[in-house]
XYZ file of C-alpha atoms in Angstrom:
254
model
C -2.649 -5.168 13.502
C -2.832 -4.826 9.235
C -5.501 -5.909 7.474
C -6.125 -5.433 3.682
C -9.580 -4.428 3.363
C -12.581 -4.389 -0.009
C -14.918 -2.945 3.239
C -14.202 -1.944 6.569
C -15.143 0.420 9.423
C -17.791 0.698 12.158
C -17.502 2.701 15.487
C -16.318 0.739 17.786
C -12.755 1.241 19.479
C -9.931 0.262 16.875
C -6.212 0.851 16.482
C -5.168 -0.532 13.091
C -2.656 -0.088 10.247
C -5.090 -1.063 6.441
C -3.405 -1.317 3.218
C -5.377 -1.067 0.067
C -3.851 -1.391 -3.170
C -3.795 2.065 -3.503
C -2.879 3.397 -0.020
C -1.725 2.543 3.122
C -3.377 4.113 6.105
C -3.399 4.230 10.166
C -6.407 4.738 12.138
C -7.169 5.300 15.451
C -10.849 5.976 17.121
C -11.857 5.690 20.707
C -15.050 6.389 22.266
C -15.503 8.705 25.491
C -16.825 5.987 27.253
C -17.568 2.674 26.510
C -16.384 0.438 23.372
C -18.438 2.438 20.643
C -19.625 5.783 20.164
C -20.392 8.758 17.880
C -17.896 8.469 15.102
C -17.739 6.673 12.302
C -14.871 5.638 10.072
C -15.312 3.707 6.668
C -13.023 2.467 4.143
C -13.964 0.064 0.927
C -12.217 0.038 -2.708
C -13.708 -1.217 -5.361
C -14.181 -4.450 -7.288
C -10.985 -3.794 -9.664
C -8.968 -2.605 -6.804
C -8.781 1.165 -8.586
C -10.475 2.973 -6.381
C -10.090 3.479 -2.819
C -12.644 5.402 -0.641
C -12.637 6.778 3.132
C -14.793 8.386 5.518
C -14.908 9.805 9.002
C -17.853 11.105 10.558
C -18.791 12.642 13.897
C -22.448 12.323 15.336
C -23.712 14.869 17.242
C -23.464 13.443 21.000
C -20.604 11.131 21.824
C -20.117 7.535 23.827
C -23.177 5.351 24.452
C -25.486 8.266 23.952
C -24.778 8.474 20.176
C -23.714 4.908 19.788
C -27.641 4.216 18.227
C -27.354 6.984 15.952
C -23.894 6.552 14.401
C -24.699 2.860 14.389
C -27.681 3.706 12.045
C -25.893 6.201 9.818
C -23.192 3.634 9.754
C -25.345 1.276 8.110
C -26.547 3.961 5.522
C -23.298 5.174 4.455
C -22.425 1.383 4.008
C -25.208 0.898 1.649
C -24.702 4.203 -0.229
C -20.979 4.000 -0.963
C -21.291 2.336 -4.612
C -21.963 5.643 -5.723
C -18.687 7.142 -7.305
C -19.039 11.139 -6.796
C -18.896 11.690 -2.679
C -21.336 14.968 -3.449
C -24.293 12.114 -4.159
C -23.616 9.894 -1.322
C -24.011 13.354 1.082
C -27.069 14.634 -0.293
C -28.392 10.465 0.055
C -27.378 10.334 3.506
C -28.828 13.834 4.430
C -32.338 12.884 2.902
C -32.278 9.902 5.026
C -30.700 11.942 8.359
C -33.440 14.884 7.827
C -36.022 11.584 8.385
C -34.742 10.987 11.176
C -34.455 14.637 12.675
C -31.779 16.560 14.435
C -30.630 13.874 16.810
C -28.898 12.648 13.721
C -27.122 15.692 12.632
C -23.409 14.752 11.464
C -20.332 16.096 9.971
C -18.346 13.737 7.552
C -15.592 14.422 5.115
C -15.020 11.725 2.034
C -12.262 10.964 -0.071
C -11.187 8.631 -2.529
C -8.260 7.961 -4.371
C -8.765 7.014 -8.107
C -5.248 4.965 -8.864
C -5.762 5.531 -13.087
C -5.719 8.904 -12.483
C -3.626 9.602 -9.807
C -6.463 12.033 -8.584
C -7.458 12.692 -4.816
C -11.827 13.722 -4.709
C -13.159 15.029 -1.543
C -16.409 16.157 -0.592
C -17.794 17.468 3.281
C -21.132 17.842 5.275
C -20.030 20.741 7.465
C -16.442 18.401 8.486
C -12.987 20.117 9.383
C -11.036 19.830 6.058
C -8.540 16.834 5.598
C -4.758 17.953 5.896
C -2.599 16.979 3.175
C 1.140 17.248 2.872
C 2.712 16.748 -0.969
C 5.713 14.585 -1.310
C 9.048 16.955 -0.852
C 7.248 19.457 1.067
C 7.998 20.750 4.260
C 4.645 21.385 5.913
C 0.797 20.474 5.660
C -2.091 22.424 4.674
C -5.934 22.433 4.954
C -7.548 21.243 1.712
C -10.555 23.289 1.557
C -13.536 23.362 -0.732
C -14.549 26.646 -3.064
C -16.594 29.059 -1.506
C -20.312 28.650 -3.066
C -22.804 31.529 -2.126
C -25.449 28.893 -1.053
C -26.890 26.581 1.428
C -24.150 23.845 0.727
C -21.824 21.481 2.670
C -23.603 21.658 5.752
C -23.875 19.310 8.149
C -26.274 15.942 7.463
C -29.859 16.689 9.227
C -29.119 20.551 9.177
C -31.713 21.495 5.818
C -32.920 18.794 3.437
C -32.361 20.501 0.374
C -28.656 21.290 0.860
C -26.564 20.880 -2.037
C -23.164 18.859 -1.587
C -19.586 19.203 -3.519
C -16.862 17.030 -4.918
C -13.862 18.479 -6.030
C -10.275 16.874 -6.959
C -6.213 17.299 -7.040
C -3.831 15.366 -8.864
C -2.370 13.207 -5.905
C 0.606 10.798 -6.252
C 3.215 8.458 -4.646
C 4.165 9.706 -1.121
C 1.267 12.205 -1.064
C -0.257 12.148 2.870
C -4.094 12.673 4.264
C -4.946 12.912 7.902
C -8.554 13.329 8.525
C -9.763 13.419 12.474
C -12.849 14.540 14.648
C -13.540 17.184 16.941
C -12.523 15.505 19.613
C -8.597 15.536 18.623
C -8.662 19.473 18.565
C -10.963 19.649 20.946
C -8.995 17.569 23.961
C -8.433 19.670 26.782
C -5.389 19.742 29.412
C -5.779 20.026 33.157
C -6.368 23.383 32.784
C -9.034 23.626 29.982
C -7.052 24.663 27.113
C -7.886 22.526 24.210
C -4.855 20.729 21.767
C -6.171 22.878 18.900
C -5.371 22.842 14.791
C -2.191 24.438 15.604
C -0.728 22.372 17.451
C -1.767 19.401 15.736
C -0.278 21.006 12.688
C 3.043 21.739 14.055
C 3.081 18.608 15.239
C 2.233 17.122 12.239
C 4.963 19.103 10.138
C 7.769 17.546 12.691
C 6.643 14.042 11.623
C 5.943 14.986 8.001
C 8.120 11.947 6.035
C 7.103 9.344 8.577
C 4.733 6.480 8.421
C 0.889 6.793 8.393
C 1.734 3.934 11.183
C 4.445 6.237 12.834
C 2.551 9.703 12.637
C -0.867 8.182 14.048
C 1.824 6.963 17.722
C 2.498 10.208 17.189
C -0.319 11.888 17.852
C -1.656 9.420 20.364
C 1.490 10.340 22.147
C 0.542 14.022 21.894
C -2.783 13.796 23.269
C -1.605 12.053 26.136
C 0.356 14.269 26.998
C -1.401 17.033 26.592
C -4.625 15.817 28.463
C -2.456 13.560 31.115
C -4.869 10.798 30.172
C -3.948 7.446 28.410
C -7.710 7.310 27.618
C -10.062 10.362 26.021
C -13.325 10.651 28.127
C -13.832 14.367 26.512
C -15.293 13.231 23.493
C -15.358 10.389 20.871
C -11.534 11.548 19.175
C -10.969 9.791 15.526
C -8.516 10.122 13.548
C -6.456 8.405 10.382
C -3.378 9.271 8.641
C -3.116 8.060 5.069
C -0.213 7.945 2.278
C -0.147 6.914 -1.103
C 1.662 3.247 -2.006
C 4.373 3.491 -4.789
C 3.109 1.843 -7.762
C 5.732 -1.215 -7.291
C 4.608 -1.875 -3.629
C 1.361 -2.169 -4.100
C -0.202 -5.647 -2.584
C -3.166 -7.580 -4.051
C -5.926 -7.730 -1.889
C -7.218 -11.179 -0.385
């Protein structure tokens, strides 16, 4: 299924291909039990079709037992995300997550991807970095924030004064992002030992010049293998794999 999107995301169960008109992207989330759980995914662009945002989040908890929780921050992020800079929409969210209490402590990574600028901003609350892989390269990296000798970045619900970050990269045509949760890494085999970064990055590197479409089968392919499961009752596992549209490709939104 495709569907061009102005706002989308929630946390239920979803397997979809999204097309913005700055990015195409593939995303995949599935709940450890049930038909919505602890993560969160979000994308929106905005009114002039410049700028495209995305977020994934992971609640503390997983399946029905965070479904309440993520369903809550869900709505908050949804009413926070007209604010440009990602650092603002963190230290928003956090206020609102330190009212709650620890039950709602979350990681989340954000990005957006300004199309005047050709610029890629991210900002986390205590999330694995986003991978990225340049166009013509041969392997991904992590794209990590500066160290800042501070209380900062930590996950929502952790310390109410916590300062947040945004940084950027120049990002263009054929440029990739794959953001994920805990619960990719974190999937064990029969015997306990968990998929890990590496091998997600290896695997990742093999598929480098494919579809967002392509490399999400992928890595559902992957996990299935590696847990000998066609479902993931470990953990809530999300994940999305995102590439920039050439300019003369790009379709108007609906």
């Amino acid at each position: 299924m495709t569907s061009n999107v102005r706002k989308s995301g929630g946390i239920r169960n979803i397997d979809e291909d999204i097309r913005t008109c700055g990015v195409e992207a593939s995303v995949y989330s599935s709940a450890a039990d049930g038909d919505s759980g602890g993560d969160i995914y979000y994308f929106s662009v905005c009114s002039t079709d410049k700028l495209t945002r995305i977020v994934v989040a992971d609640v503390m908890g997983h399946g029905k037992a965070a479904r309440d929780t993520s369903a809550w921050l869900y709505r908050a992020l949804h009413d926070n995300m007209n604010m440009v800079d990602g650092s603002h929409i963190l230290r928003q969210l956090n206020r609102q997550a330190n009212d709650i209490g620890y039950e709602a402590m979350t990681t989340a990574a954000i990005i957006a991807y300004y199309l005047n600028t050709d610029r890629l901003y991210f900002s986390y609350a205590g999330h694995h970095p986003v991978l990225i892989k340049r166009a013509g390269e041969l392997n991904w990296h992590e794209l990590q924030l500066p160290l800042v000798e501070r209380i900062a970045d930590c996950p929502l619900a952790i310390d109410e004064d916590a300062e947040y970050s945004q940084c950027d990269i120049p990002f263009d045509t054929g440029d990739k992002v794959f953001l994920y949760t805990d619960g990719l890494i974190e999937a064990p085999s029969p015997d306990g030992e968990c998929f890990g970064i590496e091998r997600l990055m290896k695997l990742l590197d093999q598929h480098g010049d494919a579809s967002p479409q392509t490399i999400k089968h992928q890595v559902i392919a992957a996990l299935r293998r590696h847990t000998c499961q066609s479902n993931f009752s470990h953990d809530d596992t999300t994940f999305t794999a995102i590439e920039v549209h050439p300019r003369s490709h790009q379709p108007a939104l609906t």
